[in-house]
Tab-separated table of C-alpha atoms in Angstrom:
chain	number	residue	atom	x	y	z
A	1	MET	CA	25.078	10.513	26.472
A	2	SER	CA	27.589	11.397	23.782
A	3	ASP	CA	26.789	11.160	20.082
A	4	SER	CA	29.464	8.463	19.681
A	5	ALA	CA	27.739	6.044	22.080
A	6	MET	CA	26.908	2.658	20.608
A	7	PHE	CA	23.386	2.720	22.020
A	8	LYS	CA	21.047	4.864	24.095
A	9	MET	CA	18.452	3.554	26.529
A	10	PRO	CA	15.134	5.339	25.843
A	11	THR	CA	12.928	6.715	28.574
A	12	ILE	CA	9.954	4.434	29.208
A	13	ASP	CA	6.789	6.104	30.507
A	14	LEU	CA	3.203	6.655	29.374
A	15	SER	CA	3.970	9.603	27.101
A	16	ALA	CA	2.964	9.448	23.434
A	17	LYS	CA	6.636	9.446	22.421
A	18	SER	CA	7.430	6.468	24.634
A	19	LEU	CA	4.351	4.520	23.531
A	20	LEU	CA	5.289	5.164	19.898
A	21	THR	CA	8.742	3.695	20.498
A	22	LEU	CA	7.244	0.688	22.283
A	23	SER	CA	4.837	0.140	19.379
A	24	GLN	CA	7.796	-0.048	17.006
A	25	LEU	CA	9.591	-2.528	19.270
A	26	GLY	CA	6.436	-4.611	19.668
A	27	ILE	CA	6.050	-5.083	15.908
A	28	PHE	CA	9.532	-6.598	15.581
A	29	ALA	CA	8.987	-8.679	18.724
A	30	VAL	CA	5.918	-10.301	17.158
A	31	PHE	CA	7.786	-10.870	13.877
A	32	ALA	CA	10.497	-12.638	15.892
A	33	TYR	CA	7.921	-14.715	17.766
A	34	TRP	CA	6.190	-15.769	14.542
A	35	ALA	CA	9.514	-17.105	13.235
A	36	VAL	CA	9.478	-19.867	15.867
A	37	GLU	CA	5.805	-19.997	16.844
A	38	GLY	CA	5.108	-23.303	15.133
A	39	GLY	CA	8.413	-24.869	16.083
A	40	VAL	CA	11.809	-24.640	14.425
A	41	GLU	CA	12.068	-26.718	11.266
A	42	ASP	CA	15.432	-25.484	9.940
A	43	ASN	CA	18.080	-22.834	10.453
A	44	ILE	CA	16.094	-20.277	8.413
A	45	ASP	CA	13.661	-19.972	11.319
A	46	TYR	CA	16.523	-19.156	13.676
A	47	LEU	CA	17.842	-16.632	11.171
A	48	PHE	CA	14.501	-14.827	11.005
A	49	LEU	CA	14.278	-14.864	14.804
A	50	VAL	CA	17.710	-13.293	15.224
A	51	MET	CA	17.157	-10.865	12.354
A	52	MET	CA	13.826	-9.517	13.624
A	53	ALA	CA	14.800	-9.476	17.290
A	54	GLY	CA	18.089	-7.752	16.480
A	55	ALA	CA	16.353	-5.199	14.268
A	56	GLY	CA	13.837	-4.325	16.971
A	57	LEU	CA	16.465	-3.950	19.682
A	58	ALA	CA	18.788	-1.933	17.440
A	59	LEU	CA	16.009	0.564	16.692
A	60	PHE	CA	14.820	0.640	20.302
A	61	LEU	CA	18.333	1.368	21.585
A	62	SER	CA	19.084	3.904	18.805
A	63	VAL	CA	22.138	2.015	17.570
A	64	PRO	CA	23.952	4.153	14.948
A	65	ASN	CA	22.792	3.470	11.369
A	66	ALA	CA	20.186	0.988	12.648
A	67	ARG	CA	17.366	2.470	10.584
A	68	MET	CA	19.222	2.168	7.286
A	69	GLY	CA	20.538	-1.271	8.198
A	70	VAL	CA	17.087	-2.579	9.106
A	71	THR	CA	15.315	-1.036	6.105
A	72	LEU	CA	17.758	-2.393	3.539
A	73	GLY	CA	19.245	-5.332	5.425
A	74	ILE	CA	16.068	-7.357	5.995
A	75	PRO	CA	14.903	-7.255	2.337
A	76	ALA	CA	18.469	-7.944	1.160
A	77	ALA	CA	18.688	-10.987	3.443
A	78	MET	CA	15.365	-12.220	2.069
A	79	VAL	CA	16.637	-11.867	-1.500
A	80	VAL	CA	19.763	-13.879	-0.654
A	81	MET	CA	17.690	-16.584	1.019
A	82	GLY	CA	15.354	-16.672	-1.994
A	83	VAL	CA	18.290	-17.197	-4.350
A	84	VAL	CA	19.884	-19.866	-2.169
A	85	MET	CA	16.627	-21.748	-1.633
A	86	GLY	CA	15.405	-21.278	-5.214
A	87	GLU	CA	12.186	-19.597	-4.085
A	88	ASN	CA	11.354	-16.791	-6.502
A	89	GLU	CA	8.340	-15.816	-4.376
A	90	MET	CA	10.780	-14.583	-1.746
A	91	MET	CA	11.787	-11.759	-4.101
A	92	PHE	CA	8.239	-10.360	-4.046
A	93	TRP	CA	8.121	-10.516	-0.264
A	94	ALA	CA	11.498	-8.775	-0.083
A	95	VAL	CA	10.115	-5.803	-2.038
A	96	PHE	CA	6.971	-5.851	0.103
A	97	MET	CA	9.040	-5.834	3.299
A	98	LEU	CA	11.062	-2.892	2.007
A	99	PHE	CA	7.918	-0.760	1.766
A	100	MET	CA	6.649	-2.051	5.103
A	101	ILE	CA	9.811	-2.071	7.212
A	102	GLY	CA	10.998	1.339	5.969
A	103	PRO	CA	8.110	3.337	7.487
A	104	ILE	CA	8.189	1.245	10.673
A	105	ALA	CA	11.912	1.922	11.098
A	106	TYR	CA	11.861	5.623	10.251
A	107	MET	CA	8.511	7.050	11.384
A	108	PRO	CA	9.155	7.139	15.171
A	109	ALA	CA	12.554	8.826	14.700
A	110	MET	CA	11.130	11.331	12.206
A	111	ALA	CA	8.162	12.038	14.463
A	112	THR	CA	10.382	12.791	17.465
A	113	GLY	CA	12.894	14.801	15.439
A	114	ASP	CA	15.876	12.538	16.041
A	115	PRO	CA	18.941	14.715	15.302
A	116	THR	CA	20.816	11.781	13.762
A	117	LEU	CA	18.498	12.039	10.755
A	118	GLY	CA	20.302	15.220	9.727
A	119	LEU	CA	17.099	16.852	8.439
A	120	ASP	CA	15.661	20.282	9.043
A	121	ASP	CA	12.133	20.311	10.480
A	122	GLU	CA	10.381	21.204	7.229
A	123	THR	CA	12.053	18.417	5.250
A	124	ARG	CA	11.618	15.930	8.077
A	125	LEU	CA	7.886	16.565	8.392
A	126	GLN	CA	7.326	16.453	4.634
A	127	ARG	CA	9.061	13.090	4.336
A	128	LEU	CA	7.297	11.808	7.424
A	129	GLY	CA	3.953	12.761	5.917
A	130	ILE	CA	4.653	10.753	2.771
A	131	LEU	CA	5.845	7.732	4.765
A	132	TRP	CA	2.785	7.829	7.012
A	133	ILE	CA	0.403	7.949	4.047
A	134	VAL	CA	2.169	5.047	2.297
A	135	PHE	CA	2.136	2.965	5.467
A	136	SER	CA	-1.500	3.706	6.322
A	137	LEU	CA	-2.706	2.864	2.814
A	138	LEU	CA	-0.598	-0.312	2.866
A	139	MET	CA	-2.236	-1.346	6.116
A	140	MET	CA	-5.777	-0.629	4.945
A	141	PHE	CA	-5.600	-2.008	1.409
A	142	MET	CA	-3.139	-4.899	1.716
A	143	MET	CA	-2.456	-5.973	5.289
A	144	SER	CA	-5.910	-5.759	6.871
A	145	GLY	CA	-7.976	-6.795	3.848
A	146	LEU	CA	-10.475	-4.071	4.717
A	147	ALA	CA	-10.825	-2.904	1.115
A	148	ASP	CA	-11.731	-6.390	-0.162
A	149	MET	CA	-14.170	-6.930	2.687
A	150	ALA	CA	-15.850	-3.609	1.956
A	151	THR	CA	-16.094	-4.018	-1.829
A	152	GLU	CA	-16.387	-7.782	-2.346
A	153	GLY	CA	-17.982	-8.925	0.896
A	154	GLU	CA	-15.356	-11.634	1.271
A	155	LEU	CA	-11.630	-12.073	1.655
A	156	THR	CA	-9.420	-14.989	0.614
A	157	GLU	CA	-6.059	-15.320	2.328
A	158	GLN	CA	-3.510	-17.902	3.397
A	159	ASP	CA	-2.650	-18.831	6.962
A	160	ASN	CA	0.870	-19.321	8.302
A	161	ASP	CA	0.920	-22.887	6.999
A	162	GLY	CA	0.010	-21.846	3.462
A	163	ASN	CA	-3.556	-23.118	3.710
A	164	GLU	CA	-6.109	-20.969	1.900
A	165	PHE	CA	-9.231	-19.771	3.698
A	166	THR	CA	-12.128	-17.497	2.740
A	167	MET	CA	-13.905	-15.087	5.057
A	168	VAL	CA	-17.502	-14.339	4.046
A	169	LEU	CA	-19.237	-11.247	5.426
A	170	ASP	CA	-22.978	-10.878	5.838
A	171	SER	CA	-24.654	-7.645	4.740
A	172	ALA	CA	-24.317	-5.985	8.146
A	173	GLN	CA	-20.636	-6.878	8.414
A	174	GLN	CA	-19.963	-5.602	4.906
A	175	THR	CA	-21.645	-2.319	5.824
A	176	ILE	CA	-19.345	-2.080	8.841
A	177	ALA	CA	-16.354	-2.747	6.572
A	178	GLN	CA	-17.499	-0.045	4.162
A	179	GLY	CA	-17.865	2.412	7.020
A	180	GLY	CA	-14.433	1.513	8.342
A	181	LEU	CA	-12.837	1.941	4.924
A	182	ALA	CA	-14.565	5.305	4.457
A	183	VAL	CA	-13.326	6.500	7.855
A	184	GLY	CA	-9.788	5.366	7.041
A	185	VAL	CA	-9.692	7.019	3.614
A	186	ILE	CA	-11.108	10.251	5.042
A	187	GLY	CA	-8.446	10.100	7.750
A	188	VAL	CA	-5.682	9.797	5.155
A	189	LEU	CA	-7.160	12.728	3.212
A	190	VAL	CA	-7.369	14.841	6.376
A	191	PHE	CA	-3.729	14.067	7.122
A	192	LEU	CA	-2.707	14.791	3.533
A	193	LEU	CA	-4.409	18.188	3.526
A	194	THR	CA	-3.424	19.332	7.010
A	195	ALA	CA	0.041	17.833	7.450
A	196	VAL	CA	1.533	17.451	3.971
A	197	MET	CA	-0.174	20.301	2.110
A	198	GLY	CA	-0.528	22.641	5.090
A	199	LYS	CA	-4.195	23.401	4.409
A	200	GLU	CA	-6.808	24.286	7.010
A	201	VAL	CA	-9.743	21.889	7.164
A	202	GLY	CA	-11.969	23.468	9.792
A	203	PRO	CA	-10.829	22.356	13.257
A	204	MET	CA	-9.152	19.219	11.889
A	205	ARG	CA	-5.503	18.521	12.709
A	206	PRO	CA	-3.091	15.848	11.479
A	207	TRP	CA	-3.648	13.724	14.568
A	208	HIS	CA	-7.356	13.540	13.774
A	209	GLY	CA	-6.415	11.816	10.515
A	210	GLY	CA	-4.193	9.433	12.454
A	211	VAL	CA	-6.994	8.511	14.830
A	212	MET	CA	-9.422	7.927	11.949
A	213	ALA	CA	-6.938	5.631	10.178
A	214	ALA	CA	-6.401	3.771	13.463
A	215	VAL	CA	-10.174	3.340	13.855
A	216	ALA	CA	-10.268	1.731	10.395
A	217	LEU	CA	-7.643	-0.795	11.529
A	218	LEU	CA	-9.633	-1.490	14.694
A	219	ILE	CA	-12.738	-2.177	12.615
A	220	SER	CA	-10.795	-4.533	10.353
A	221	GLN	CA	-9.517	-6.439	13.390
A	222	TYR	CA	-13.058	-6.691	14.757
A	223	LEU	CA	-14.205	-8.209	11.464
A	224	TRP	CA	-11.307	-10.684	11.474
A	225	THR	CA	-12.577	-11.791	14.881
A	226	VAL	CA	-16.290	-12.258	14.105
A	227	VAL	CA	-16.610	-13.003	10.369
A	228	GLU	CA	-17.481	-16.532	9.243
A	229	GLY	CA	-14.455	-18.442	8.040
A	230	ALA	CA	-11.916	-16.265	9.846
A	231	PRO	CA	-9.035	-18.196	11.422
A	232	SER	CA	-8.631	-18.163	15.165
A	233	GLU	CA	-6.133	-15.574	16.333
A	234	GLY	CA	-3.946	-15.673	19.387
A	235	PRO	CA	-2.506	-12.986	21.661
A	236	ALA	CA	0.384	-12.317	19.269
A	237	GLU	CA	-1.962	-11.275	16.440
A	238	PHE	CA	-3.953	-8.979	18.718
A	239	PHE	CA	-0.765	-7.453	20.115
A	240	MET	CA	0.563	-6.893	16.592
A	241	ILE	CA	-2.522	-4.979	15.460
A	242	LEU	CA	-2.361	-2.940	18.680
A	243	CYS	CA	1.226	-1.975	17.826
A	244	PHE	CA	0.245	-1.067	14.252
A	245	ILE	CA	-2.580	1.090	15.608
A	246	GLY	CA	-0.137	2.780	17.973
A	247	LEU	CA	2.246	3.519	15.118
A	248	VAL	CA	-0.514	4.948	12.912
A	249	ALA	CA	-2.256	6.990	15.618
A	250	LEU	CA	0.700	8.253	17.658
A	251	THR	CA	3.040	9.302	14.825
A	252	PRO	CA	0.946	12.355	13.769
A	253	CYS	CA	0.311	13.224	17.417
A	254	VAL	CA	3.991	13.250	18.355
A	255	ALA	CA	5.180	14.892	15.128
A	256	TYR	CA	2.674	17.701	14.624
A	257	GLU	CA	0.895	18.483	17.867
A	258	GLY	CA	3.897	19.961	19.658
A	259	SER	CA	4.573	22.473	16.884
A	260	SER	CA	0.910	23.326	16.432
A	261	ASP	CA	0.395	23.866	20.127
A	262	SER	CA	3.392	26.128	20.398
A	263	SER	CA	2.316	28.185	17.417
A	264	GLU	CA	-1.156	28.630	18.857
A	265	SER	CA	0.226	29.813	22.175
A	266	GLU	CA	2.151	32.517	20.387
């Protein structure tokens, strides 16, 4: 297909590259579903549905400039809606979504070496490494609540309806949370040393760090399922965490393993 094509249908198989792309699409699909999960109350719900579904499809089909449009467009739309609706809290969530959506939009393309990025391999991998670290830490310390569960033994959050709930861990569950957090932090450090800084850490490779960070997210999801006070979660929540795990685990595998394998064969 020519470079001027408006979209490109990706190959769908069981390769790591394909699963990484599907993980990205799945995240936006769940965002779109959440917009109308509890019923449509006003046109804002439809707007979020169209915005998230369109963003996911644009990235999946490699529409030109989709990554930049999604990364900046979604937060910008949230800022506009916050101003129109007089909700200052929306401004905070717009900044949060910028740091969250950016890595989701760019990491698969940077991992696969998409030529439309216009980056040489060294620059691409350096920037990818920084994005992966930011995203993984965001997931562990803000999205999953694993850090609070490990240090405080409890986690207070709000559900989709704005109702506050508190999850209280027993001593065994807190120990599991502490172990999960330790594994995740070690995974990020392994990735930082091997992928970003180019150091040798015994037999460790960047993808080992990705797997360890993914294990931390799995542990956090397990705790969300069994801890006292945790809200019931449906298939969409489980599918979302599976997609996040795919993004965290497969990005280092796709980005760094091909080059490392080739260099070893030489």
